[in-house]
GROMACS .gro file of C-alpha atoms in nm:
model
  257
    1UNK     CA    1   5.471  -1.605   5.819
    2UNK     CA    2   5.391  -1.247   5.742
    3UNK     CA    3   5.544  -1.263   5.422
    4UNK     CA    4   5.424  -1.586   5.338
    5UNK     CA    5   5.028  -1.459   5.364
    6UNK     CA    6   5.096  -1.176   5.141
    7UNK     CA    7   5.212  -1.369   4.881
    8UNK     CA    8   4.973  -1.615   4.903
    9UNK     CA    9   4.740  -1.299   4.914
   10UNK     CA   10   4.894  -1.125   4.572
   11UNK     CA   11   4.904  -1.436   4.380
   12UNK     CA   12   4.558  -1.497   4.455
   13UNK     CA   13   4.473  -1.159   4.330
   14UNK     CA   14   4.694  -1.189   4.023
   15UNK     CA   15   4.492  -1.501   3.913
   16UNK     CA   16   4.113  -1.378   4.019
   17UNK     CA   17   4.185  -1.024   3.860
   18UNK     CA   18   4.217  -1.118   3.506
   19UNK     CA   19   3.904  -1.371   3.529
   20UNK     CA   20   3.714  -1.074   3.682
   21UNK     CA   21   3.811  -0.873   3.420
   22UNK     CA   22   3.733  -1.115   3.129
   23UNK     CA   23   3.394  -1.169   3.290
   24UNK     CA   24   3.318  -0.760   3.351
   25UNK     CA   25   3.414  -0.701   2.942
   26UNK     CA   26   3.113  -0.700   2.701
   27UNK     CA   27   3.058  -0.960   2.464
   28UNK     CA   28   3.001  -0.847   2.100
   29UNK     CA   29   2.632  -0.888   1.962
   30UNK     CA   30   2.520  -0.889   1.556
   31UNK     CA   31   2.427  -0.563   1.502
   32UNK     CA   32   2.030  -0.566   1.383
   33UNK     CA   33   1.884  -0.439   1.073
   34UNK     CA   34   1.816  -0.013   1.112
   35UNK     CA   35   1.447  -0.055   1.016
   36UNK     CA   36   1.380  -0.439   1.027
   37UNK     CA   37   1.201  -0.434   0.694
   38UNK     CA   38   1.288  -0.634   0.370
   39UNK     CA   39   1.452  -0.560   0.107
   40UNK     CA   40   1.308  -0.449  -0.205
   41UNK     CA   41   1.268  -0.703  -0.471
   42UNK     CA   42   1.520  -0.785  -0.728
   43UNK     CA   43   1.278  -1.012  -0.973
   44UNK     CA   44   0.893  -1.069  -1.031
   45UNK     CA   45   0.686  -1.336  -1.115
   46UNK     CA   46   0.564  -1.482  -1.443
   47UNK     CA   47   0.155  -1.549  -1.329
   48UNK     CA   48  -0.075  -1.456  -1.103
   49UNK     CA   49   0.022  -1.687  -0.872
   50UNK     CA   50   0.417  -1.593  -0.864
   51UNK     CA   51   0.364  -1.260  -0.853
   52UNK     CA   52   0.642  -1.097  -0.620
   53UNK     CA   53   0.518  -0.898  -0.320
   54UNK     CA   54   0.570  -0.525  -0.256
   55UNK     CA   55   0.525  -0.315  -0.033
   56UNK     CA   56   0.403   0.062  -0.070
   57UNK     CA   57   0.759   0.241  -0.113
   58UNK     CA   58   0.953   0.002  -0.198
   59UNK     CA   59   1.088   0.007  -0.560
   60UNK     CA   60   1.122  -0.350  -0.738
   61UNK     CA   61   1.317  -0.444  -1.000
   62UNK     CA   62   1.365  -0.699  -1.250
   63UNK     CA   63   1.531  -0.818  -1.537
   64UNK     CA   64   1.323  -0.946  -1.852
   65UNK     CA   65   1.342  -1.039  -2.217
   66UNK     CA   66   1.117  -0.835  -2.412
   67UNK     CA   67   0.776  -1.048  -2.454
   68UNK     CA   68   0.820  -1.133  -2.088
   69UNK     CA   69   0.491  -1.063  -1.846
   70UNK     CA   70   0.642  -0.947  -1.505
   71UNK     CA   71   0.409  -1.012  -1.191
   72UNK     CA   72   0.399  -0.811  -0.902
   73UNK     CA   73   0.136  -0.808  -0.620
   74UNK     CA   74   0.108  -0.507  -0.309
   75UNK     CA   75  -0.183  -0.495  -0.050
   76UNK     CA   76  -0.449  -0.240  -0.080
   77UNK     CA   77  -0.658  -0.132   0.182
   78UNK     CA   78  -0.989   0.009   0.260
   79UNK     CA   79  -0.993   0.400   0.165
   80UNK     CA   80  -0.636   0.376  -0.034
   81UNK     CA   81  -0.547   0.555  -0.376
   82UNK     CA   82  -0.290   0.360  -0.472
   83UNK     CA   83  -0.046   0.480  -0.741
   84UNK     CA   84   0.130   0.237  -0.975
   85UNK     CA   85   0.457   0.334  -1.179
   86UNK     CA   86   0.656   0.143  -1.414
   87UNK     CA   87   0.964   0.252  -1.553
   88UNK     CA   88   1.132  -0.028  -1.857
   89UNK     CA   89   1.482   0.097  -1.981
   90UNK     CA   90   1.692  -0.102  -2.258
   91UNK     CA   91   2.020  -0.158  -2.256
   92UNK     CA   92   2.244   0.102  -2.500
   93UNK     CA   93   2.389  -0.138  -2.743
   94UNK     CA   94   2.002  -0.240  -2.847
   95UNK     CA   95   1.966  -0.374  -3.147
   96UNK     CA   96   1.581  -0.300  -3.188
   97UNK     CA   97   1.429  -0.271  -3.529
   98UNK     CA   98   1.118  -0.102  -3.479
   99UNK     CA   99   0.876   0.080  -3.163
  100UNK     CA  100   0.797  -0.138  -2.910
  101UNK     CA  101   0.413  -0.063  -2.673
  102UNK     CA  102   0.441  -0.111  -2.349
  103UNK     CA  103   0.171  -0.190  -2.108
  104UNK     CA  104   0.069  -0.196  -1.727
  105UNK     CA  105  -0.225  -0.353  -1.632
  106UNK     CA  106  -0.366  -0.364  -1.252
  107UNK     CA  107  -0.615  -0.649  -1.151
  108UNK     CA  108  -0.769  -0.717  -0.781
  109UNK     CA  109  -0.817  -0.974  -0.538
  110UNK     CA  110  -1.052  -1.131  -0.809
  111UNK     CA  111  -0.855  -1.099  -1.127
  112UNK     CA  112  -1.059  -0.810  -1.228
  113UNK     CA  113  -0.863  -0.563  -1.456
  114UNK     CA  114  -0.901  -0.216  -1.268
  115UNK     CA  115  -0.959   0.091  -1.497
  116UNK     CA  116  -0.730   0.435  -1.418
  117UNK     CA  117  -0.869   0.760  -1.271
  118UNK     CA  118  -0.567   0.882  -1.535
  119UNK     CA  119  -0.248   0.869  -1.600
  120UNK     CA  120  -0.048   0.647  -1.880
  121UNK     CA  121  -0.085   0.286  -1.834
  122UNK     CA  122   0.025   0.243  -2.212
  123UNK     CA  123   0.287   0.426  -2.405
  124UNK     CA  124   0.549   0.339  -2.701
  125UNK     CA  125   0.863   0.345  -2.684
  126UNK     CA  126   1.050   0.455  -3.011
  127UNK     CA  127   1.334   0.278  -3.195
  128UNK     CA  128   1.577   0.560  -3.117
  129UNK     CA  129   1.449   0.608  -2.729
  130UNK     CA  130   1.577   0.412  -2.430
  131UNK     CA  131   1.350   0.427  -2.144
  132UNK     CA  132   0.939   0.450  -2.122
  133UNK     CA  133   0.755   0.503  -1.736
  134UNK     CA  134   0.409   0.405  -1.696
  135UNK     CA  135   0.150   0.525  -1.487
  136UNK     CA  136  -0.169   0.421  -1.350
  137UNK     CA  137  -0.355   0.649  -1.096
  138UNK     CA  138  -0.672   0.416  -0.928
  139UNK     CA  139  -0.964   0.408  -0.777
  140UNK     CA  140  -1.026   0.437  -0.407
  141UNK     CA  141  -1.077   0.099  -0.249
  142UNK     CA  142  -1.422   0.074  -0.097
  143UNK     CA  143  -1.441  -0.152   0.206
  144UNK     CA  144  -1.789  -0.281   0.080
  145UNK     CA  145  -1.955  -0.310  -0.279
  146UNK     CA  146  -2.192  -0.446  -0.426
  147UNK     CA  147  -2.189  -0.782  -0.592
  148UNK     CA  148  -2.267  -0.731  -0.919
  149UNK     CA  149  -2.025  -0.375  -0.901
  150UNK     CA  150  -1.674  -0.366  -1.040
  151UNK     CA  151  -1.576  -0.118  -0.700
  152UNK     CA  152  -1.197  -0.204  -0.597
  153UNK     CA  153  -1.238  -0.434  -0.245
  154UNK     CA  154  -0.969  -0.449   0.008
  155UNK     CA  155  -0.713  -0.729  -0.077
  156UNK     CA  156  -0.414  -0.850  -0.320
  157UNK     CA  157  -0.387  -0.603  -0.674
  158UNK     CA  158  -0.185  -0.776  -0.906
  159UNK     CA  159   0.026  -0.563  -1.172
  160UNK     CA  160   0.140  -0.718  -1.492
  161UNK     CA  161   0.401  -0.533  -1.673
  162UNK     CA  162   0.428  -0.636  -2.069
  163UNK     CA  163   0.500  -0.535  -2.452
  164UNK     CA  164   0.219  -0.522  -2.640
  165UNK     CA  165   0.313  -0.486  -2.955
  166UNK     CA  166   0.645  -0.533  -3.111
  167UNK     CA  167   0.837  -0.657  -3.384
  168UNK     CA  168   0.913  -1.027  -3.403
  169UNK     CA  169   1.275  -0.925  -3.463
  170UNK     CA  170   1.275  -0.732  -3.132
  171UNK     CA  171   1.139  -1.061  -2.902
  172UNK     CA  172   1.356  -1.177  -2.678
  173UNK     CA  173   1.583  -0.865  -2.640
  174UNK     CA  174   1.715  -0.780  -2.261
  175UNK     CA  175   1.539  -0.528  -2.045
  176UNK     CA  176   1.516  -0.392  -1.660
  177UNK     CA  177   1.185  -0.265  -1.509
  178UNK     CA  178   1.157  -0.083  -1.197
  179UNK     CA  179   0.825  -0.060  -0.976
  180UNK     CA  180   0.699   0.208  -0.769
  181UNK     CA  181   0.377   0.199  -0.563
  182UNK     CA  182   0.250   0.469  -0.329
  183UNK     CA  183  -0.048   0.455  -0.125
  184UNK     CA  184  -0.226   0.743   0.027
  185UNK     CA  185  -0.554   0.791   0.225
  186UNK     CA  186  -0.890   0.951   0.120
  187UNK     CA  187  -0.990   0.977   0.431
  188UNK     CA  188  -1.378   0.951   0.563
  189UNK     CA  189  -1.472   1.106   0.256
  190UNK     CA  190  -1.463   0.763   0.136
  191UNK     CA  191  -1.617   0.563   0.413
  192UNK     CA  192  -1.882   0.328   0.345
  193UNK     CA  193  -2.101   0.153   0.573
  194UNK     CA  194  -2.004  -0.213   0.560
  195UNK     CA  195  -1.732  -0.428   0.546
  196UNK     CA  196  -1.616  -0.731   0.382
  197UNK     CA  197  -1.558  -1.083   0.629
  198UNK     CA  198  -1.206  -1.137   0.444
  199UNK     CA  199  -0.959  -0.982   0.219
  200UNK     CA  200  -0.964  -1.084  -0.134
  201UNK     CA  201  -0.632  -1.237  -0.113
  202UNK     CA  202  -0.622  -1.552  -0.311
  203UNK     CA  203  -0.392  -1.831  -0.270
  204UNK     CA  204  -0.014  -1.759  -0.408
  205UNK     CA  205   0.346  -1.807  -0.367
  206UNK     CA  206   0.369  -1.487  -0.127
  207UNK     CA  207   0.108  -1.321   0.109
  208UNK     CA  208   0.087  -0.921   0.117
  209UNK     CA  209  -0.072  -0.756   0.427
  210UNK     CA  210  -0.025  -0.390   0.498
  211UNK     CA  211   0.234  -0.309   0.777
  212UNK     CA  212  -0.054  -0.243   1.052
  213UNK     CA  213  -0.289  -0.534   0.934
  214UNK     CA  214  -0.591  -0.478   0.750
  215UNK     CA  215  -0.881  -0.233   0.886
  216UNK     CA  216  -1.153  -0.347   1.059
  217UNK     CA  217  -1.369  -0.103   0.849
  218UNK     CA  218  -1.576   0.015   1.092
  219UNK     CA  219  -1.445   0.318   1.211
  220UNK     CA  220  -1.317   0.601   1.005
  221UNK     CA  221  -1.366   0.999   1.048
  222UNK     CA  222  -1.755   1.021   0.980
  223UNK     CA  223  -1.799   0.919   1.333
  224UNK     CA  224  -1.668   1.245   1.429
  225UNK     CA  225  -1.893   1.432   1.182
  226UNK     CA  226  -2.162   1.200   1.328
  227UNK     CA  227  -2.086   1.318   1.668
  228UNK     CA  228  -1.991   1.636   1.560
  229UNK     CA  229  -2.329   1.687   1.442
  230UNK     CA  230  -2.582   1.579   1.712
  231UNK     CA  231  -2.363   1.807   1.930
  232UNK     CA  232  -2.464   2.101   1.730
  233UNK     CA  233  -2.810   1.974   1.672
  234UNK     CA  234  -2.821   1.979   2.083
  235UNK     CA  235  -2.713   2.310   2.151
  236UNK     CA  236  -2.898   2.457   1.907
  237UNK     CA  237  -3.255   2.303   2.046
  238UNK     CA  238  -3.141   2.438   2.404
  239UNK     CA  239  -3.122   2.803   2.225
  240UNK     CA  240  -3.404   2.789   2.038
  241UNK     CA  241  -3.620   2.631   2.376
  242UNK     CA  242  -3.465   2.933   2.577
  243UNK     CA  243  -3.574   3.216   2.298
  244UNK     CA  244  -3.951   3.051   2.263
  245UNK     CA  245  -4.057   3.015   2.602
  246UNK     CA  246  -4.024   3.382   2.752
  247UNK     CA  247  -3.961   3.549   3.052
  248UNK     CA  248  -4.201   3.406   3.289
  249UNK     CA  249  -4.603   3.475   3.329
  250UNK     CA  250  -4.663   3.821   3.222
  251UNK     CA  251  -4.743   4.094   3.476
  252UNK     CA  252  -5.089   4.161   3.554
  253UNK     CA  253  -5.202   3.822   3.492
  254UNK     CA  254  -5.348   3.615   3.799
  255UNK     CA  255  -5.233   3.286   3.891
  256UNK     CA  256  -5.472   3.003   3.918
  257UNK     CA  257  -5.594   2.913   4.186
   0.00000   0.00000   0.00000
């Protein structure tokens, strides 16, 4: 009977221990994306309302034919200087007759064309030469303006890469464009008081929103100035009370009574 219960007892084992152990070993998960963020662009839109989204440091790219207009759209935010760079490069073999002009052109929420602080927003691109960058340096956005203003507002800016002038020989030949768009603070230096109730983000095929949502625009750094200030401006009416009033009632002089 003895040796009856322990084999009962060690085939009962030999049948639980592998389902144990099959149950104890980790099942194998997807592995997730490093930074969770999408991937740059490969194309861009034809109008306004296909423009392709991008985000501040990404770098799009697209392939054209030359009389193309590429479309691209980022967000821009309350106290950004945003940065726009093109870059077009032809293929070796081209079989180009004459310069070609090349031009960016940046437009906000309202289809307003956005002049450059500096930089190159237009440059030509000789017969012999292969590759052309663009660059457009612009204004800070202000989080309010006036109406009849032309002040960059918080919202959608639009870029819309094209050649301005070439050859009708030379229309239709391949090309790739690259984007690149930075965005950096100004800081309270730039603060305004007042705010707009929405983004000027009109209807289109794809929404852009910075990564942390859009400011609220009604804090920013001059609120430490602010308090910064009335600090000082306390302290230094307790000095000047302590140096005007004295020591006390000078000697010699009777009290009332």
């Amino acid at each position: 009977m003895t040796t009856a219960v322990l084999l009962a007892g060690a085939a009962f084992l030999g049948l639980a221990l592998p389902g144990a152990a099959a149950a104890a070993s980790p099942t194998p998960t997807p592995s997730a994306a490093s930074d969770g963020e999408p991937p740059a662009p490969t194309e861009a839109g034809t109008s306004f309302r296909a423009a392709t989204a991008v985000r501040p440091g990404q770098r799009a790219t697209a392939q054209a034919s030359t009389g193309d207009y590429l479309y691209w759209q980022f967000p821009g935010d309350a106290g950004d200087r945003a940065t726009v760079r093109a870059t077009v490069t032809l293929p070796e073999a081209s079989a180009r007759q004459a310069g070609t002009s090349w031009r960016i052109d940046v437009y906000d929420g309202l289809r307003r064309r956005q002049a450059c602080r500096y930089g190159s927003d237009s440059r030509t691109l000789a017969a012999e030469a292969r590759s052309v960058e663009l660059t457009c340096h612009l204004r800070t956005v202000r989080a309010w303006a006036e109406p009849w203003s032309n002040d960059p507002l918080p919202g959608a800016y639009y870029v819309r890469l094209t050649a301005v002038r070439l050859a009708a020989t030379d229309i239709g030949l391949p090309f790739d464009a690259a984007l690149d768009v930075t965005v950096e603070g100004a800081g309270g230096a730039a603060a305004v008081d007042g705010t707009l109730a929405t983004p000027l983000v009109q209807g289109s095929s794809a929404t852009v929103e910075p990564e942390d949502g859009w400011s609220s625009g009604w804090w920013s750094t001059r609120w430490l100035w602010t308090a910064g200030g009335a600090a000082l401006a306390a302290l230094a009416g307790i000095w000047g009370y302590t140096l005007t009033r004295g020591n006390g009632r000078p000697a010699g002089v009777p009290g009332r009574t």
